[in-house]
mmCIF file of C-alpha atoms in Angstrom:
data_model
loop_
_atom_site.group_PDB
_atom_site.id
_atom_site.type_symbol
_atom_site.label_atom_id
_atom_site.label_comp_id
_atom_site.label_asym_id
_atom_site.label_seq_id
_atom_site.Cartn_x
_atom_site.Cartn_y
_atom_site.Cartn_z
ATOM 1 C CA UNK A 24 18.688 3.934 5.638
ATOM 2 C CA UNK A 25 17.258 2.861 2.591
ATOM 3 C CA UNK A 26 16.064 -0.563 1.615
ATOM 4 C CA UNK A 27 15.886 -1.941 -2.039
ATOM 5 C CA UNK A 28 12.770 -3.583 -1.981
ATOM 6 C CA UNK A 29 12.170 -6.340 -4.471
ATOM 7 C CA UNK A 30 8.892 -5.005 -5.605
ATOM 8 C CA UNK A 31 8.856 -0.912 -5.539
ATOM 9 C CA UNK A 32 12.896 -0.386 -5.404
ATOM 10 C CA UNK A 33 14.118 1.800 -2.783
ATOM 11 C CA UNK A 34 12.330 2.601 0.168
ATOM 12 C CA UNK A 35 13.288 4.799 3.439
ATOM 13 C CA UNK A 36 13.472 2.445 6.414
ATOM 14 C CA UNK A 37 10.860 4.623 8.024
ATOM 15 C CA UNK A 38 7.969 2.820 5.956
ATOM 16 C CA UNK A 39 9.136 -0.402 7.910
ATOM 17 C CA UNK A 40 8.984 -2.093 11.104
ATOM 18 C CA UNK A 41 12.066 -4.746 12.024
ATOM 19 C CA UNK A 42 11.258 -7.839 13.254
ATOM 20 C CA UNK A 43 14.611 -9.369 14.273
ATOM 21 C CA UNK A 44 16.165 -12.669 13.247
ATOM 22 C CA UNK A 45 15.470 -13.885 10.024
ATOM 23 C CA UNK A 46 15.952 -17.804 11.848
ATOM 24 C CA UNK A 47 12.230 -17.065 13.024
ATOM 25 C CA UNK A 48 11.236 -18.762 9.762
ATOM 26 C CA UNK A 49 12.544 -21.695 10.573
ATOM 27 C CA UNK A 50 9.897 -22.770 13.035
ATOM 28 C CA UNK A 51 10.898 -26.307 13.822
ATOM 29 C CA UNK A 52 8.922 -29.223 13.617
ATOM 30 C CA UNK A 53 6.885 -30.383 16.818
ATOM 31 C CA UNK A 54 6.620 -33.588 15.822
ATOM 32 C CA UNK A 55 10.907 -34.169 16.094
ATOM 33 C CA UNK A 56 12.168 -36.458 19.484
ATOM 34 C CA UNK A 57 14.046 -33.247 20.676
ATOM 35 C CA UNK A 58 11.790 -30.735 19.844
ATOM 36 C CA UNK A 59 11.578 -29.256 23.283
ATOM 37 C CA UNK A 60 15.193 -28.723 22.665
ATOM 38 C CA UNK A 61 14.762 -27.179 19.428
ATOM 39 C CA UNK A 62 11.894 -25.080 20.177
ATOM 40 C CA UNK A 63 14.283 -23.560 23.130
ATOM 41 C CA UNK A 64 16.981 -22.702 21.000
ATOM 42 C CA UNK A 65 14.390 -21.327 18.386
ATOM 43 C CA UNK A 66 12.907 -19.264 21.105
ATOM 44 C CA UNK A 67 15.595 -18.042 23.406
ATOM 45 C CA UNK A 68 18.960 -18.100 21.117
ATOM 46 C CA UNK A 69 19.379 -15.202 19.141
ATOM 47 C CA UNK A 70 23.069 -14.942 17.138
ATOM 48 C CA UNK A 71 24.699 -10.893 17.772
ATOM 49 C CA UNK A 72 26.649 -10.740 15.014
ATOM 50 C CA UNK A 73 28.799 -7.685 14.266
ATOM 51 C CA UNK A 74 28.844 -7.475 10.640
ATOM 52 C CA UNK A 75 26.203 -9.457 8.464
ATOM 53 C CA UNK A 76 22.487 -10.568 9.987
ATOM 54 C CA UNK A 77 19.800 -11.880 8.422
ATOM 55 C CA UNK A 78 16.808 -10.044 9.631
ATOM 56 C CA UNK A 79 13.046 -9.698 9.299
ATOM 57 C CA UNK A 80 11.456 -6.028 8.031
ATOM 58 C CA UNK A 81 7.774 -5.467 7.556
ATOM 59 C CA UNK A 82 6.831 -3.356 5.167
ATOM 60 C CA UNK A 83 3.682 -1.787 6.730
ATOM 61 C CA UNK A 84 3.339 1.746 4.973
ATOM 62 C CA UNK A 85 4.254 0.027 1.700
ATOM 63 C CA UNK A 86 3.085 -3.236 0.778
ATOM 64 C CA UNK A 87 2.532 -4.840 3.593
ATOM 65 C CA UNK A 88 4.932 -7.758 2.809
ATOM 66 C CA UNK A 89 7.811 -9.234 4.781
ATOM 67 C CA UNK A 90 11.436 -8.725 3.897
ATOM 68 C CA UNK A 91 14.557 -10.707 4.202
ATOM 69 C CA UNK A 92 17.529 -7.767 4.636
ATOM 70 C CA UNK A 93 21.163 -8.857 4.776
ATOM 71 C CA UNK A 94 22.264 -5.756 6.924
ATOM 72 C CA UNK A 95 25.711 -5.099 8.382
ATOM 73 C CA UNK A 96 24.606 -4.471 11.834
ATOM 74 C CA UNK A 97 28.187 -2.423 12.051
ATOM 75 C CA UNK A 98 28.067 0.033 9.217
ATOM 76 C CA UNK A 99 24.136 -0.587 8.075
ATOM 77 C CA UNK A 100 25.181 -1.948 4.406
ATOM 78 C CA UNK A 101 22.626 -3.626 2.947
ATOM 79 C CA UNK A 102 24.162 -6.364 0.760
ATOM 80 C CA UNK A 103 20.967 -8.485 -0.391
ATOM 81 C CA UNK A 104 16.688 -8.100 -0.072
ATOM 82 C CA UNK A 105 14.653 -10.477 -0.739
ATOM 83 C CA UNK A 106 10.723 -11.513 -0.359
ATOM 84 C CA UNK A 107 10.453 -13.687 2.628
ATOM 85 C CA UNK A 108 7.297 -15.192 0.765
ATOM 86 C CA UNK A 109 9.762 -16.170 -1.786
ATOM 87 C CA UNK A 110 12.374 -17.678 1.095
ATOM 88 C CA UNK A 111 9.700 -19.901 2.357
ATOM 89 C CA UNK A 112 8.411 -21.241 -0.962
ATOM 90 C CA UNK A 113 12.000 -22.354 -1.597
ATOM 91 C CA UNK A 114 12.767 -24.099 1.290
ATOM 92 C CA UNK A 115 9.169 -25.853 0.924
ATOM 93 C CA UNK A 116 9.850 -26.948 -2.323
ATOM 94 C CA UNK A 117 13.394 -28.575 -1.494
ATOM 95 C CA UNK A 118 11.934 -30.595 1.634
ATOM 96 C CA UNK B 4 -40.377 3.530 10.813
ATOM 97 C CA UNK B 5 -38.106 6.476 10.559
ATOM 98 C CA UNK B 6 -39.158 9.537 9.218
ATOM 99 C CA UNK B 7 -35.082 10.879 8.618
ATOM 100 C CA UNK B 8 -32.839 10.222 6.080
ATOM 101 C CA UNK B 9 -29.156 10.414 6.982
ATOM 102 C CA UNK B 10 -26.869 12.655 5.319
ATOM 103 C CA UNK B 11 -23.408 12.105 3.565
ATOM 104 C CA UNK B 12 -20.532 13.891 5.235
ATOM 105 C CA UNK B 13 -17.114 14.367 3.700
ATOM 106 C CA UNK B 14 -14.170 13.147 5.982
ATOM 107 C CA UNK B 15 -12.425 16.896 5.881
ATOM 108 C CA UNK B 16 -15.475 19.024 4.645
ATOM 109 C CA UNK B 17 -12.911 21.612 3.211
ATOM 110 C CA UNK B 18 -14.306 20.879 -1.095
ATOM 111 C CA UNK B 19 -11.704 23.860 -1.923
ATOM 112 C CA UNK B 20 -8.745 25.466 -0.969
ATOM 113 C CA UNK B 21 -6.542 27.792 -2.829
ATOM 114 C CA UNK B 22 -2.956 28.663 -1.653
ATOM 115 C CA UNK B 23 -0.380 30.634 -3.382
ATOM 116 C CA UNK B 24 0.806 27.865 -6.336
ATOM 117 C CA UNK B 25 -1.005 24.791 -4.454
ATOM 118 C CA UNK B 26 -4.476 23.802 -4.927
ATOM 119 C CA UNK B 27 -6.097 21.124 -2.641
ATOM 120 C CA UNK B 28 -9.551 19.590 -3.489
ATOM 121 C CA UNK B 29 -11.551 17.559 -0.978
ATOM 122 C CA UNK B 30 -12.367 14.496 -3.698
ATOM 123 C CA UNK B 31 -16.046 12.794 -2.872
ATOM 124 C CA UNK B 32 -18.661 11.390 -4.128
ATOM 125 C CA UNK B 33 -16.931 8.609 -5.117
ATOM 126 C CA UNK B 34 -16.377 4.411 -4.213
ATOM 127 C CA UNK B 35 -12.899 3.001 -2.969
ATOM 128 C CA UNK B 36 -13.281 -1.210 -2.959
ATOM 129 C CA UNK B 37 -10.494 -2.865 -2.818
ATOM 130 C CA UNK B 38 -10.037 -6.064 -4.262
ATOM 131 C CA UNK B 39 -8.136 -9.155 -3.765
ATOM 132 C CA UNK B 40 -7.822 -11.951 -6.394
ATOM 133 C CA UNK B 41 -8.995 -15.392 -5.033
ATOM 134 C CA UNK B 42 -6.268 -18.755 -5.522
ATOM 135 C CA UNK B 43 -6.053 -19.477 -8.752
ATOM 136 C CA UNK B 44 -8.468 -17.333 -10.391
ATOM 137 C CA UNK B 45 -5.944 -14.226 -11.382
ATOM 138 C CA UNK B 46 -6.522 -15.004 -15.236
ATOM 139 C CA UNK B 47 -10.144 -15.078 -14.826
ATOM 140 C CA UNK B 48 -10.142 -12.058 -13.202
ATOM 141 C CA UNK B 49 -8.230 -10.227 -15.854
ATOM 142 C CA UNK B 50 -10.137 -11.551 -18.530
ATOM 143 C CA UNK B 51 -13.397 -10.054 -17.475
ATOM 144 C CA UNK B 52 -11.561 -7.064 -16.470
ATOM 145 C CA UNK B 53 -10.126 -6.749 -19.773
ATOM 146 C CA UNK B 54 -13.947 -7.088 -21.224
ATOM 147 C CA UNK B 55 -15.422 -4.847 -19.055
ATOM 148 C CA UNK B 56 -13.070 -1.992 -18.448
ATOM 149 C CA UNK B 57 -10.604 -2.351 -21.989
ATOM 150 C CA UNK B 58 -7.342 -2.459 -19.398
ATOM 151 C CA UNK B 59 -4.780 -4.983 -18.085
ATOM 152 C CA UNK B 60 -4.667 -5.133 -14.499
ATOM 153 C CA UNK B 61 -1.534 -2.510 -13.790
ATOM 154 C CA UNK B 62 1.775 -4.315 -12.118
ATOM 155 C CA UNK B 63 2.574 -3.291 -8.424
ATOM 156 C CA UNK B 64 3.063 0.166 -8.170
ATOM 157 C CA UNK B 65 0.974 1.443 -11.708
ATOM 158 C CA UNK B 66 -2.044 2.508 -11.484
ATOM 159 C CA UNK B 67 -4.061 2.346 -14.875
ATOM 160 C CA UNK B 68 -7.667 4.449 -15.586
ATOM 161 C CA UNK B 69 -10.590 3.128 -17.315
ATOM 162 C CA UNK B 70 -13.566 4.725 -19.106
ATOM 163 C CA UNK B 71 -16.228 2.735 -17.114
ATOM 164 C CA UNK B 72 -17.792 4.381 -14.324
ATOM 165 C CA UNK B 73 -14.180 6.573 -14.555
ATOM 166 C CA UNK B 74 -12.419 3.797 -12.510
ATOM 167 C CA UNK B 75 -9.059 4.043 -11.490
ATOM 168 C CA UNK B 76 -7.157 0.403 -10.881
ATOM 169 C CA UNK B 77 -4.447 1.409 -8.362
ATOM 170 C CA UNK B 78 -2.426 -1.922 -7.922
ATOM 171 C CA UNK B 79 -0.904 -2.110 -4.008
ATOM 172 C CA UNK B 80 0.429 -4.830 -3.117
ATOM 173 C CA UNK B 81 0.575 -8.880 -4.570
ATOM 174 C CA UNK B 82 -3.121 -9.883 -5.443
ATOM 175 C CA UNK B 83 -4.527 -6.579 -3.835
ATOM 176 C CA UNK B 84 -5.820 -3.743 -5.919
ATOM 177 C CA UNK B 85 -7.986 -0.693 -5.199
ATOM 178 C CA UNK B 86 -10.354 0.327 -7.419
ATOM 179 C CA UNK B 87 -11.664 4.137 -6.939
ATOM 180 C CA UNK B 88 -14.771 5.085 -9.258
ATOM 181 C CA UNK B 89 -17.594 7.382 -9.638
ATOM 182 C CA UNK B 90 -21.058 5.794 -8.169
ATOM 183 C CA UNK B 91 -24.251 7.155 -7.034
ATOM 184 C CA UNK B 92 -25.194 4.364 -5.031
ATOM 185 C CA UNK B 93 -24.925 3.033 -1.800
ATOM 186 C CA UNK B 94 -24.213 -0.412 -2.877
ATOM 187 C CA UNK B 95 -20.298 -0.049 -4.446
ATOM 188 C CA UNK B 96 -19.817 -3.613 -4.578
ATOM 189 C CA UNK B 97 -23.022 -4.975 -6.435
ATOM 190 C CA UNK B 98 -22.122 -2.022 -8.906
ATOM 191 C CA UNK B 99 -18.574 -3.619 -9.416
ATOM 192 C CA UNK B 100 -20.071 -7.112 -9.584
ATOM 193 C CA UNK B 101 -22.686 -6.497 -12.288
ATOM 194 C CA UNK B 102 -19.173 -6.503 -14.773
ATOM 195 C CA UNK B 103 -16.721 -8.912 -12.550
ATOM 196 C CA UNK B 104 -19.517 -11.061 -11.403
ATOM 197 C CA UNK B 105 -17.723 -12.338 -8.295
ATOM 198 C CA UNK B 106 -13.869 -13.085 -9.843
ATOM 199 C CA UNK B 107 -13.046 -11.205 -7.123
ATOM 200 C CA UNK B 108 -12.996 -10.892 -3.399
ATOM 201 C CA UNK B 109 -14.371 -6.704 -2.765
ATOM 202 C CA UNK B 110 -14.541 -5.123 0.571
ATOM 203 C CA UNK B 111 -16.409 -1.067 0.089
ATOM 204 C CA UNK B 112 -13.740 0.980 1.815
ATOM 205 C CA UNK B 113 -15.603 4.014 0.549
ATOM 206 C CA UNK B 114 -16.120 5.505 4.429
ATOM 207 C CA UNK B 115 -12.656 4.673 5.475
ATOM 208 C CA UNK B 116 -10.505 7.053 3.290
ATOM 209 C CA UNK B 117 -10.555 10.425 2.690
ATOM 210 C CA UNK B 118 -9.533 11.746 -0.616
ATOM 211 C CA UNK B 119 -7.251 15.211 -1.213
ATOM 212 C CA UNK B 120 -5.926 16.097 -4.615
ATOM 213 C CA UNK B 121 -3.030 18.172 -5.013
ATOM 214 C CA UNK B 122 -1.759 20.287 -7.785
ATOM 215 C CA UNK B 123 0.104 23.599 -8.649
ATOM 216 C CA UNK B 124 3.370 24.787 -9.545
ATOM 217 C CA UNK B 125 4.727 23.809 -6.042
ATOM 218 C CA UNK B 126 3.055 20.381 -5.543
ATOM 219 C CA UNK B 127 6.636 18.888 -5.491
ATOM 220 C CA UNK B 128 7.914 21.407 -2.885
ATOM 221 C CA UNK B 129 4.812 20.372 -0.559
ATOM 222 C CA UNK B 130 5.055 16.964 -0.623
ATOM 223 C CA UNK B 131 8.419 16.090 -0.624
ATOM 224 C CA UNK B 132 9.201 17.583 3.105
ATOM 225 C CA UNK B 133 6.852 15.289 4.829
ATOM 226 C CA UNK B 134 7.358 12.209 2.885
ATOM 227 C CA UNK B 135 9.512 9.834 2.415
ATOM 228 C CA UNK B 136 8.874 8.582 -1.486
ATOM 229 C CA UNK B 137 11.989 9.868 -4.292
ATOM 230 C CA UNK B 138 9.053 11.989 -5.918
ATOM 231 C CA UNK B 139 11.213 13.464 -8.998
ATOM 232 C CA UNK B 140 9.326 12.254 -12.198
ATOM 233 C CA UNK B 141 11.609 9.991 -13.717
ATOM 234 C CA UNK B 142 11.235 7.406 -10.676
ATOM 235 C CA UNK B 143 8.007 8.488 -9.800
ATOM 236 C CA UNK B 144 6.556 8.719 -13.029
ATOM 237 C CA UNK B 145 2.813 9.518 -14.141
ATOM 238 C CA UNK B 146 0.278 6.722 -13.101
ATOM 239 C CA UNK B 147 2.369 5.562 -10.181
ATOM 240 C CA UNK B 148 1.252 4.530 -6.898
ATOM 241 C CA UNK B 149 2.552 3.558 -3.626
ATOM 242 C CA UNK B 150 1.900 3.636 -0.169
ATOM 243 C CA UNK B 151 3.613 5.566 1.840
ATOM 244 C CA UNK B 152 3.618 7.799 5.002
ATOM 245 C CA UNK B 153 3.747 11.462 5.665
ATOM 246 C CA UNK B 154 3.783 12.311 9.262
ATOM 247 C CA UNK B 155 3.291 8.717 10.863
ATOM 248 C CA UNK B 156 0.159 8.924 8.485
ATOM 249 C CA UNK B 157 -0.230 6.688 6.151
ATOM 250 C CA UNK B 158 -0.531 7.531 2.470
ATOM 251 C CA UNK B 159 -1.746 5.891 -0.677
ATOM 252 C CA UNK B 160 -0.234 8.276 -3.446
ATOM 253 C CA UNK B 161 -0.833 8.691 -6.788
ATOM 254 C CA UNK B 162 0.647 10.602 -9.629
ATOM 255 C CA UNK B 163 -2.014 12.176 -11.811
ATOM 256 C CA UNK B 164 0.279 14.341 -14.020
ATOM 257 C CA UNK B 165 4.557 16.426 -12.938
ATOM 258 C CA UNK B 166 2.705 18.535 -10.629
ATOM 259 C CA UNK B 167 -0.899 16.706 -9.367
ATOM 260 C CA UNK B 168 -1.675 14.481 -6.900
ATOM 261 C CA UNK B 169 -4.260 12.184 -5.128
ATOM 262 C CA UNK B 170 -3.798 11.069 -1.782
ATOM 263 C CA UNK B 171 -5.300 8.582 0.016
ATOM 264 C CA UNK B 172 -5.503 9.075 3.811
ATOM 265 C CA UNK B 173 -7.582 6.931 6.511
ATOM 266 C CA UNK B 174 -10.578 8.869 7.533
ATOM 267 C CA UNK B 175 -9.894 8.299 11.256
ATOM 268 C CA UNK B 176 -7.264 10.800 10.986
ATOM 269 C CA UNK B 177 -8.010 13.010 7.717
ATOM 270 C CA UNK B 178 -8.231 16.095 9.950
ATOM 271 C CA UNK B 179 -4.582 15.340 11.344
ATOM 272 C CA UNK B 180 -3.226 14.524 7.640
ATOM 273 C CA UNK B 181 -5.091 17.811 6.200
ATOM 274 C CA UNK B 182 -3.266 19.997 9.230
ATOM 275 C CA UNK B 183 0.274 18.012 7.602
ATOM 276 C CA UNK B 184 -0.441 19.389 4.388
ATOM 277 C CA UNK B 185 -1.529 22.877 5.092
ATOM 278 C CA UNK B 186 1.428 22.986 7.831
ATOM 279 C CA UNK B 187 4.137 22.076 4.730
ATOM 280 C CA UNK B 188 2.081 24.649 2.178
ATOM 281 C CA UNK B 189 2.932 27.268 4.876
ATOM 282 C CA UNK B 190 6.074 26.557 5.445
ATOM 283 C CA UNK B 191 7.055 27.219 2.132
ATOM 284 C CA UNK B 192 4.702 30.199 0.721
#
């Protein structure tokens, strides 16, 4: 499998390690009334989808930087990579 | 006080080796510090940079060469660089800082890596069974650099010219990523 990173174009999946769930970014706040709730859902809930997932790849014999890949768990497409670094400093900025 | 001095040793200890259209040289003698650019301070950095050494900083994946000390700027990963250059001191970083006066964060990784440099005729036939980089020279093109891994090992590579390389290698296991080499040189002589 190869993945198109943003940085140094394509790159065999052996140079990476996956994660899992690219929800793992969105930690949720402690201070929230129902955060035990959240934090159990956060922890413990993991989607299965067949088709399209969102999921986290590290890219430790590269660059050492984290990866969102939109993968089709079913036939391993990969429709869209992006920096998660990137991710996170858009949702930051829209809060 | 003592009365011994202690001795440089090179990671592999190999200096030469000849095979049929491959050459391998053990490179040493000289300083690897890498350096990361603090908050804020990337222009600063580039400016004295630019004073010291005549060069831009290289984007991610370039590596660029300088006439100073015959530094090579290999550029990893966002905000990290290595820097590889000759030195005859034990002191890598004070060297470095006596032209970037501190714009920098340095760590001396000189001990840590060992250095092989690959050329011939069938360079390309070597590397490109044990790893995993597109190696042909219009995507990997002169002055690149990447990390990588060749047998589970990981690699810094970088292209000196279509059929030379240097590779970077962690000392730890040099003698492991020497046998990788050698093993893929035989395998196709």
């Amino acid at each position: 499998m190869i993945i198109d990173h943003p940085l140094l174009g394509p790159r065999d999946a052996n140079e990476f390690v996956y994660l899992g769930d690219a929800n793992l970014i969105n930690r949720p706040d402690w201070t929230e009334k129902d955060a035990d709730k959240q934090f159990y859902e956060y922890l413990y809930l993991r989607d299965n989808p067949s088709g399209y997932h969102r999921e986290l790849w590290y890219h430790e014999q590269g660059d050492r930087s984290w990866l969102i890949v939109t993968r089709n768990t079913s036939t391993h497409e990969i429709k869209q990579v992006e920096l998660a670094k990137d991710y996170h400093l858009e949702k930051s900025k829209s809060k | 006080m003592l009365n011994f001095t202690l001795k440089p040793e090179p990671p592999i200890g190999f200096k030469e080796k000849i095979f049929k259209d491959v050459k391998l040289i053990e490179e040493t003698g000289l300083s690897i510090v890498s350096m990361s650019v603090p908050k804020n301070n990337f222009k600063q950095l580039e400016k004295r940079i630019f004073e010291n050494y005549k060069i831009k900083l290289p984007v991610i994946g370039k590596s660029k060469t300088a006439k100073l000390n015959n530094s090579r700027f290999l550029a990893l990963q966002p905000d990290q660089y290595f820097i590889i250059f000759d030195n005859k001191t034990n002191y890598p970083i004070e060297e470095l800082n006596k032209s970037l006066r501190k714009e920098g964060y340095f760590s001396d990784q000189s001990d840590s890596w060992c250095i092989i440099n690959i050329s011939g005729k069938n360079t390309i036939n070597v590397l490109e069974r044990i790893c995993p980089l597109n190696l042909s020279s219009d995507v990997f093109t002169i002055g690149n650099v990447n990390r990588t891994s060749m047998e589970h090992i990981g690699v810094i590579m970088v292209r000196i010219t279509i059929d030379q390389f240097i590779l970077l290698s962690p000392r730890s296991s040099s003698s492991s990523f020497y046998h990788a080499i050698v093993t893929s040189i035989e395998n196709i002589l």
